[in-house]
mmCIF file of C-alpha atoms and ligand atoms in Angstrom:
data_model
loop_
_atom_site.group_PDB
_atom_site.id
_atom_site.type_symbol
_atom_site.label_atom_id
_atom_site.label_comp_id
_atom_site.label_asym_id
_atom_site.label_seq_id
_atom_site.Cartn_x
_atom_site.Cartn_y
_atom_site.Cartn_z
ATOM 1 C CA UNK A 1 -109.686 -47.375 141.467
ATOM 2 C CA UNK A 2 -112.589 -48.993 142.867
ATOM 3 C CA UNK A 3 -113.535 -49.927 146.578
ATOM 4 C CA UNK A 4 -115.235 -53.016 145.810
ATOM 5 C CA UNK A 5 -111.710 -54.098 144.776
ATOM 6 C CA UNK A 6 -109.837 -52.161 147.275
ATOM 7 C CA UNK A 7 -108.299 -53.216 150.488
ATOM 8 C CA UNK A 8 -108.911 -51.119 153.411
ATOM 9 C CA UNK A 9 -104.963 -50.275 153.781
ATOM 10 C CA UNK A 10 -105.405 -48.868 150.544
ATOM 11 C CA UNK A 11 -108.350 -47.054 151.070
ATOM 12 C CA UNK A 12 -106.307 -45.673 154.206
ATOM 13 C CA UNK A 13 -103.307 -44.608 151.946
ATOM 14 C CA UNK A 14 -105.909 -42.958 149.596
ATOM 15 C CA UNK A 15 -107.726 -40.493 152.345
ATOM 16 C CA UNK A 16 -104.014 -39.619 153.056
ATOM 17 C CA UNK A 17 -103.852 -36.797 150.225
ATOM 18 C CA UNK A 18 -107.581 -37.355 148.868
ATOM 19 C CA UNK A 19 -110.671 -36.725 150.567
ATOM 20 C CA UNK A 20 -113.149 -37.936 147.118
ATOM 21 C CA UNK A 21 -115.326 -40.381 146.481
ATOM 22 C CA UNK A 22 -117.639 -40.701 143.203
ATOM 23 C CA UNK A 23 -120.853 -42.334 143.669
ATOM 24 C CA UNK A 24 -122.862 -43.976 140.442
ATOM 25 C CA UNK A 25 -126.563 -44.048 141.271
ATOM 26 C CA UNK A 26 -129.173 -45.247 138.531
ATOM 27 C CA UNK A 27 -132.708 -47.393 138.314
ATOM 28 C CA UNK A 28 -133.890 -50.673 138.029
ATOM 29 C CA UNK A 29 -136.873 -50.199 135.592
ATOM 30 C CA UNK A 30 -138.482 -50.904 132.385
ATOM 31 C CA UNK A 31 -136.460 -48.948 129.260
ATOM 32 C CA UNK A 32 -139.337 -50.372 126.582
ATOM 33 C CA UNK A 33 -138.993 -53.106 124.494
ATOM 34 C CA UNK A 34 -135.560 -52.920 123.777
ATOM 35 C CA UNK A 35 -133.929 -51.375 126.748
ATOM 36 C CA UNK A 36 -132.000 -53.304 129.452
ATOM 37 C CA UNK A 37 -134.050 -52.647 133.015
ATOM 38 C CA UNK A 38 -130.563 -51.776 134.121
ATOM 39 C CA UNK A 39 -129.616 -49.333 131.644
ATOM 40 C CA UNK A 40 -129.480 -46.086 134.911
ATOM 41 C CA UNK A 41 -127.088 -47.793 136.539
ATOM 42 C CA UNK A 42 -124.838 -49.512 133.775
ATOM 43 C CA UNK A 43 -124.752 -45.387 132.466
ATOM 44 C CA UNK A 44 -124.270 -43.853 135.520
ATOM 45 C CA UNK A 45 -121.396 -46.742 136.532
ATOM 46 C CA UNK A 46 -119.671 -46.788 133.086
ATOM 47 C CA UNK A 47 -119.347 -43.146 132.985
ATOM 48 C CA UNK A 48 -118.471 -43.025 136.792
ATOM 49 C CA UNK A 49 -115.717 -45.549 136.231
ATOM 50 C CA UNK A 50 -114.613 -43.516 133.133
ATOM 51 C CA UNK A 51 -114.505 -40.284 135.222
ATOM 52 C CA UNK A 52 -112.681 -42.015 138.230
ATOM 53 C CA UNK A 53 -109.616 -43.078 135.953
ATOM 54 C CA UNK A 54 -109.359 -40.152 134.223
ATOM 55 C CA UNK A 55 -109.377 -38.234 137.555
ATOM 56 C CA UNK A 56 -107.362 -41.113 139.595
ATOM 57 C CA UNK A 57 -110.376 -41.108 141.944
ATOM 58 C CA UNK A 58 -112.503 -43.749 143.741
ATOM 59 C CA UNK A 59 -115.294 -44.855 142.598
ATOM 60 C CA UNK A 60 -117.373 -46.169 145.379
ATOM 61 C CA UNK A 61 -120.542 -48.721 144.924
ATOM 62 C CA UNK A 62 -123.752 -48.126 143.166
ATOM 63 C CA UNK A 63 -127.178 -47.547 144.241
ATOM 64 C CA UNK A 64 -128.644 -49.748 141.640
ATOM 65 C CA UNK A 65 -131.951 -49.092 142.589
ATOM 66 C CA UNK A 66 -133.632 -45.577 142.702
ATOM 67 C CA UNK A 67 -137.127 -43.785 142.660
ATOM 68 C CA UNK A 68 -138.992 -45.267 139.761
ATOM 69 C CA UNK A 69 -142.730 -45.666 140.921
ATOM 70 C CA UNK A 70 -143.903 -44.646 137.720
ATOM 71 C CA UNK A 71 -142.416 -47.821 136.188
ATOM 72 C CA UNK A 72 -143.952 -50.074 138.203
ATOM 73 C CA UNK A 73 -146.766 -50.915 135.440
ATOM 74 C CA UNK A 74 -144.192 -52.549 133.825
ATOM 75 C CA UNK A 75 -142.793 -56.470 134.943
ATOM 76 C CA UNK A 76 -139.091 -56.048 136.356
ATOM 77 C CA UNK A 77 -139.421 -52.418 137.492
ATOM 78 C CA UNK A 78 -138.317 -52.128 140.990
ATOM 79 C CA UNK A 79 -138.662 -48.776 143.127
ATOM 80 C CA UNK A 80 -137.617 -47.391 146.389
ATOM 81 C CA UNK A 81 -140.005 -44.893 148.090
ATOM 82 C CA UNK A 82 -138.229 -41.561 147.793
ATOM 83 C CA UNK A 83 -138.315 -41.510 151.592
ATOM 84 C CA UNK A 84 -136.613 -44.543 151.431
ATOM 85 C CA UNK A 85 -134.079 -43.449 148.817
ATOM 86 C CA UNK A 86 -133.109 -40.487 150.421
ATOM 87 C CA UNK A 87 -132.011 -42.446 153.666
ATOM 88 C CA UNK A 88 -130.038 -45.389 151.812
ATOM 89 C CA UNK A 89 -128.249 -41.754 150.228
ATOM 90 C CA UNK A 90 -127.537 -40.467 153.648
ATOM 91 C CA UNK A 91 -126.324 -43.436 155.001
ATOM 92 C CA UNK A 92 -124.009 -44.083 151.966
ATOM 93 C CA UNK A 93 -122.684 -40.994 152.107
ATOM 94 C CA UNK A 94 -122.507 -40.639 156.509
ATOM 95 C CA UNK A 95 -120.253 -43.979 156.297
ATOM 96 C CA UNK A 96 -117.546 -42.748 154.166
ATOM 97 C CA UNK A 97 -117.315 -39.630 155.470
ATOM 98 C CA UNK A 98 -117.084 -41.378 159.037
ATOM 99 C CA UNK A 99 -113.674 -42.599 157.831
ATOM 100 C CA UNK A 100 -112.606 -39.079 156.442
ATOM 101 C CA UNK A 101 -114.170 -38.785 153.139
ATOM 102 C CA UNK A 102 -115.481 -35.164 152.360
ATOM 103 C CA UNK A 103 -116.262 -34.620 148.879
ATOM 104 C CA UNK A 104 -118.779 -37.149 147.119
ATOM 105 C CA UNK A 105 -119.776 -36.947 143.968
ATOM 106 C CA UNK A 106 -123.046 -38.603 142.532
ATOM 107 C CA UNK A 107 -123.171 -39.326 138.532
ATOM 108 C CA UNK A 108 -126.714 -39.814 138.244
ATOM 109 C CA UNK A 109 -128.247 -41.787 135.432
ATOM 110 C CA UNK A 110 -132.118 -41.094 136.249
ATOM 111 C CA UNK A 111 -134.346 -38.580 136.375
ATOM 112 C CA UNK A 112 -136.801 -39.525 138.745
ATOM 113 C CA UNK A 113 -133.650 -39.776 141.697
ATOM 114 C CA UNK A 114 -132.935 -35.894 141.279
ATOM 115 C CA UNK A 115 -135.827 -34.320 143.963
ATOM 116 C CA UNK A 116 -134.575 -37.209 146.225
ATOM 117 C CA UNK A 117 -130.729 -36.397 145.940
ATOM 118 C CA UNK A 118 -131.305 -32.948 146.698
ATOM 119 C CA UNK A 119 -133.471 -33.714 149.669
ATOM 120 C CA UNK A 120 -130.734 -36.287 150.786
ATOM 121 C CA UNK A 121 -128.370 -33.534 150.912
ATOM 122 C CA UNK A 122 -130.124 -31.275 152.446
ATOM 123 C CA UNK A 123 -130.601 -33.959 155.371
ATOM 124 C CA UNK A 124 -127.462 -34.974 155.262
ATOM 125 C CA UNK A 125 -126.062 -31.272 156.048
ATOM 126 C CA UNK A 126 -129.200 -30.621 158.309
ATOM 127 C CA UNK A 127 -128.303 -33.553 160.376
ATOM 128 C CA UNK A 128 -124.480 -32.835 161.071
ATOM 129 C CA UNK A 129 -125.523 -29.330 161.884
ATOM 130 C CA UNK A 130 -128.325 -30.659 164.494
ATOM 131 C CA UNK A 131 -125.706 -32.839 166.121
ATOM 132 C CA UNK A 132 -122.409 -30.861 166.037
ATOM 133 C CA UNK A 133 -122.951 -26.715 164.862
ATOM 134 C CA UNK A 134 -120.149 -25.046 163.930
ATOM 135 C CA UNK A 135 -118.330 -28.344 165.356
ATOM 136 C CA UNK A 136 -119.756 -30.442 162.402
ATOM 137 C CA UNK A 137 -117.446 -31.917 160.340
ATOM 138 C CA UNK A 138 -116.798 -30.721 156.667
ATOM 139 C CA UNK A 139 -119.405 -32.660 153.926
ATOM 140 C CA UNK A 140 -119.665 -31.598 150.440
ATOM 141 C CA UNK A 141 -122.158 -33.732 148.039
ATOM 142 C CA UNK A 142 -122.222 -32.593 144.310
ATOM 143 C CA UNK A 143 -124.358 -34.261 141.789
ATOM 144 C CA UNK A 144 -124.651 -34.608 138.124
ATOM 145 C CA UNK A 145 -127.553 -35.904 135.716
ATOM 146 C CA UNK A 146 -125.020 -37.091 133.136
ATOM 147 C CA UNK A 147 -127.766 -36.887 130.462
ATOM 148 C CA UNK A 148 -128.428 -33.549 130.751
ATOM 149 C CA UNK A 149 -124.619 -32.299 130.492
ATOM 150 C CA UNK A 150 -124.735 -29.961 127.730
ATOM 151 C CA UNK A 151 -122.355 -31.877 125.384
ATOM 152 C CA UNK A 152 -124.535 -34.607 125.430
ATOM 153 C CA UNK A 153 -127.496 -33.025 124.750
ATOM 154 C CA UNK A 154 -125.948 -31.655 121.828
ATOM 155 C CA UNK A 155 -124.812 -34.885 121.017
ATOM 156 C CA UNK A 156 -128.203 -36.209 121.423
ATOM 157 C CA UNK A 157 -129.613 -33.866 118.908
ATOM 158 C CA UNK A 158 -126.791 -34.109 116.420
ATOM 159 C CA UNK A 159 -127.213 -37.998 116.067
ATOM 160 C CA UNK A 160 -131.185 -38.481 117.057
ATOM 161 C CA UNK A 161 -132.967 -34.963 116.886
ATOM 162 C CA UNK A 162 -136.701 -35.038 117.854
ATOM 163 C CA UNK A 163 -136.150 -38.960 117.919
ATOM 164 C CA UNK A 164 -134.003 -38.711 120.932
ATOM 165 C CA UNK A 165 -137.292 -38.327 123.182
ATOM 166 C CA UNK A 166 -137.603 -38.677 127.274
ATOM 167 C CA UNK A 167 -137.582 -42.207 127.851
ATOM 168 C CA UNK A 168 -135.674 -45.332 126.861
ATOM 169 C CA UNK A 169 -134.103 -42.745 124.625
ATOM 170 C CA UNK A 170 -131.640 -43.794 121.770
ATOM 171 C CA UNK A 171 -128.505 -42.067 124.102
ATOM 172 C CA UNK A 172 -128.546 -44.062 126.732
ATOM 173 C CA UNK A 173 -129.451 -47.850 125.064
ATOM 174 C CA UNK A 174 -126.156 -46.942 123.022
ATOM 175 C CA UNK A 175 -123.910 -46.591 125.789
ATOM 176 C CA UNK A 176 -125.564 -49.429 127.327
ATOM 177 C CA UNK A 177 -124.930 -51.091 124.048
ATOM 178 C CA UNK A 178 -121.111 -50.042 124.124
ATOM 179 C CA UNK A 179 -121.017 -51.941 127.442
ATOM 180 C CA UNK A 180 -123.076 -54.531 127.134
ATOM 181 C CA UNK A 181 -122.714 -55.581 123.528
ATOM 182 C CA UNK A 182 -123.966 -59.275 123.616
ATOM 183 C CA UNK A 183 -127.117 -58.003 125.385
ATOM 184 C CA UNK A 184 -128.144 -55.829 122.942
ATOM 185 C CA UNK A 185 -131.982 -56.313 122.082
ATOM 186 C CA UNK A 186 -133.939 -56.627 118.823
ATOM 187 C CA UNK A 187 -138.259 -55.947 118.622
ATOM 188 C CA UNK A 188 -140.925 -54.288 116.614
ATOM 189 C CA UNK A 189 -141.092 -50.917 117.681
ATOM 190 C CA UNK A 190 -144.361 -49.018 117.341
ATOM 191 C CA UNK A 191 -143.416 -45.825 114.655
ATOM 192 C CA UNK A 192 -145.325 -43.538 117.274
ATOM 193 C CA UNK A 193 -144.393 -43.790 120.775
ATOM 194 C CA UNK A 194 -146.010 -42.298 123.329
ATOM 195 C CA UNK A 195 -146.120 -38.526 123.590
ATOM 196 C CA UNK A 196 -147.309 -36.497 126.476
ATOM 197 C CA UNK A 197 -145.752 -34.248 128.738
ATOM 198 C CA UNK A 198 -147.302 -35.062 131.746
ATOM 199 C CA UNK A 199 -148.165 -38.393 133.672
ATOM 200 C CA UNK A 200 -149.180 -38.890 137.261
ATOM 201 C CA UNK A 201 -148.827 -42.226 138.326
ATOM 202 C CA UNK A 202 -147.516 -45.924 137.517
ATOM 203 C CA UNK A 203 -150.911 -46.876 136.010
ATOM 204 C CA UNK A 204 -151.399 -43.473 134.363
ATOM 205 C CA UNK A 205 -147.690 -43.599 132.823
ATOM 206 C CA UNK A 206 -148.529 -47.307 131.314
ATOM 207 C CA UNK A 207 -151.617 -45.678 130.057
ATOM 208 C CA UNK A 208 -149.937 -42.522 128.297
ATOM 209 C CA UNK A 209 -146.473 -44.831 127.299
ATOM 210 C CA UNK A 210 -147.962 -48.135 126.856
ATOM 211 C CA UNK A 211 -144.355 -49.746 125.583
ATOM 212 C CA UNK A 212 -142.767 -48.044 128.408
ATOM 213 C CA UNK A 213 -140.939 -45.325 125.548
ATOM 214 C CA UNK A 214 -141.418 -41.684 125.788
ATOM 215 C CA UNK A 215 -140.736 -40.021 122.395
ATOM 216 C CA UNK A 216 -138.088 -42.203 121.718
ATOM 217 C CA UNK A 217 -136.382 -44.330 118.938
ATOM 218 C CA UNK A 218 -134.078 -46.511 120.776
ATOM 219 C CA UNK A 219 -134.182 -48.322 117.515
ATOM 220 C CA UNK A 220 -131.531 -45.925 115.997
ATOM 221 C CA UNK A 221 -128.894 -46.446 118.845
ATOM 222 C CA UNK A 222 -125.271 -48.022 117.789
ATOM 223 C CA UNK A 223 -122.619 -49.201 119.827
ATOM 224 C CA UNK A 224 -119.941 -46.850 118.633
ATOM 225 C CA UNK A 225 -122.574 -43.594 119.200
ATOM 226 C CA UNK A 226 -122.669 -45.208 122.876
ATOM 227 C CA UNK A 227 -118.894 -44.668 123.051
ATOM 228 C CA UNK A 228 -119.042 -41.159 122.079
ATOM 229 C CA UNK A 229 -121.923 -40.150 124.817
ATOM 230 C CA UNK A 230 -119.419 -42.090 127.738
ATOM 231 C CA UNK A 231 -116.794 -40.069 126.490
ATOM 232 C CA UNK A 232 -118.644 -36.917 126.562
ATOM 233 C CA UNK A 233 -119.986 -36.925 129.360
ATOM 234 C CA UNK A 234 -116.683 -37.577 131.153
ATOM 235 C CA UNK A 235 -114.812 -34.872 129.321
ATOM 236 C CA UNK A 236 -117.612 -32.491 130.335
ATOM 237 C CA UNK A 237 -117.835 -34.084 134.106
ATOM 238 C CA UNK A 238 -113.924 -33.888 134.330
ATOM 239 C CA UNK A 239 -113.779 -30.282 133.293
ATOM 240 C CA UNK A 240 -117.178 -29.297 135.380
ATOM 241 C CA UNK A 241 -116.465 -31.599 138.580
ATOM 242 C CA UNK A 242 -112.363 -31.785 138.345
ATOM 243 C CA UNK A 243 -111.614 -29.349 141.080
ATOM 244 C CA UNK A 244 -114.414 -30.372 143.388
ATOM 245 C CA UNK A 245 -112.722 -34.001 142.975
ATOM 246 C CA UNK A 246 -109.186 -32.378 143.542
ATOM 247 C CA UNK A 247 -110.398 -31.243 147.073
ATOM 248 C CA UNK A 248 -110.592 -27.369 145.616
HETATM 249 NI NI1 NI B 301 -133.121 -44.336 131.735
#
């Protein structure tokens, strides 16, 4: 079930016995020469929308854009300020618990969004205890990095090993590539990406990672593997997340 093709009578019905929402968030940034600049939030929404129906839960709207400054050396990358980010999470999250809503969960499909959900939570709870104390009505925001879930790392390493790397990795152009298969992308790729473990800014990142890939051979990504990691990670997110989504 998704709101964007709900009604609001049967959004009411819903928050009669469920009180859940899931949230995808991603990034709209550069995923090297072969990755779609959309590929966070086509994850983080394909695996949200997996999770929902196998969990008969809503799946709200995406935040499509996230905290990516140190893609902006690269044409297409957009960014929101983390200050910036962590309000447009707040205010996602304050208007759907306005209309009863208590548990949200976040399937994150970027990295550079996790210090900003955790701050957003923190205001978010911060806030409502401000204005109400004790009074404050009942929030609960979960999050999970869907790339990090432990079956998918293992499925990273099983299919790509060391070629799985931190950026524009194989993983996540395959699932993008199990959505999206008419988009999927064909160019030279330099035989040694970037490797560092450490950048500062946009212009220092384009410097270290100057095709936008960190440690990664997106090159060996399939369609079919990109099936697998969606499926994964919404076993592992259903068997992780599943009572916080049941209200328990
Ligand atoms: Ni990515």
């Amino acid at each position: 079930m998704l709101l964007h093709l709900s009604t609001w009578p049967e959004v009411e019905s819903y928050l009669t016995h469920r009180r859940a929402i899931i949230l995808p968030i991603g990034s709209t940034e550069q995923h090297g020469p072969t990755g779609l600049i959309g590929t966070d939030i086509i994850t983080a929404q394909a695996i949200a929308e997996e999770v929902g129906r196998r969990t008969d839960t809503l799946v709200g709207p995406g935040i499509p854009v996230g905290m990516a400054h140190h893609h902006m050396g690269f044409p297409g990358s957009m960014t929101l300020r983390p200050s910036t980010l962590i309000q447009v999470v707040r205010d996602y999250v304050v208007s759907l618990t306005a209309h009863g809503f208590r548990d949200v969960l976040f399937i994150n499909g970027h990295g550079g969004n996790m210090s900003s959900l955790d701050a957003a939570f923190y205001e978010i709870y911060e806030q409502a205890r401000l204005a109400h104390g004790e009074a404050a009505p009942p929030v609960r925001c979960e999050v999970c990095h869907w790339f990090l879930l432990p079956a998918v790392v293992a499925l990273q390493r099983e299919l790509y090993g060391d070629r799985e790397g931190h950026h524009a990795t194989p993983s996540e152009v395959a699932v993008t590539q199990h959505v999206y298969p008419k988009s999927i992308k064909i160019a030279h790729l330099d035989p040694n990406p970037g490797q560092a473990d450490f950048f500062r800014d946009w212009r220092d990142f384009r410097d270290r990672f100057p095709d936008g890939r960190m440690g990664s051979d997106p090159s060996l990504a399939t369609p079919k593997d990109g099936e697998r990691f969606l499926h994964a990670a919404a076993a592992e997110i259903v068997a992780r997340h599943g009572d916080f989504l049941n209200g328990v």
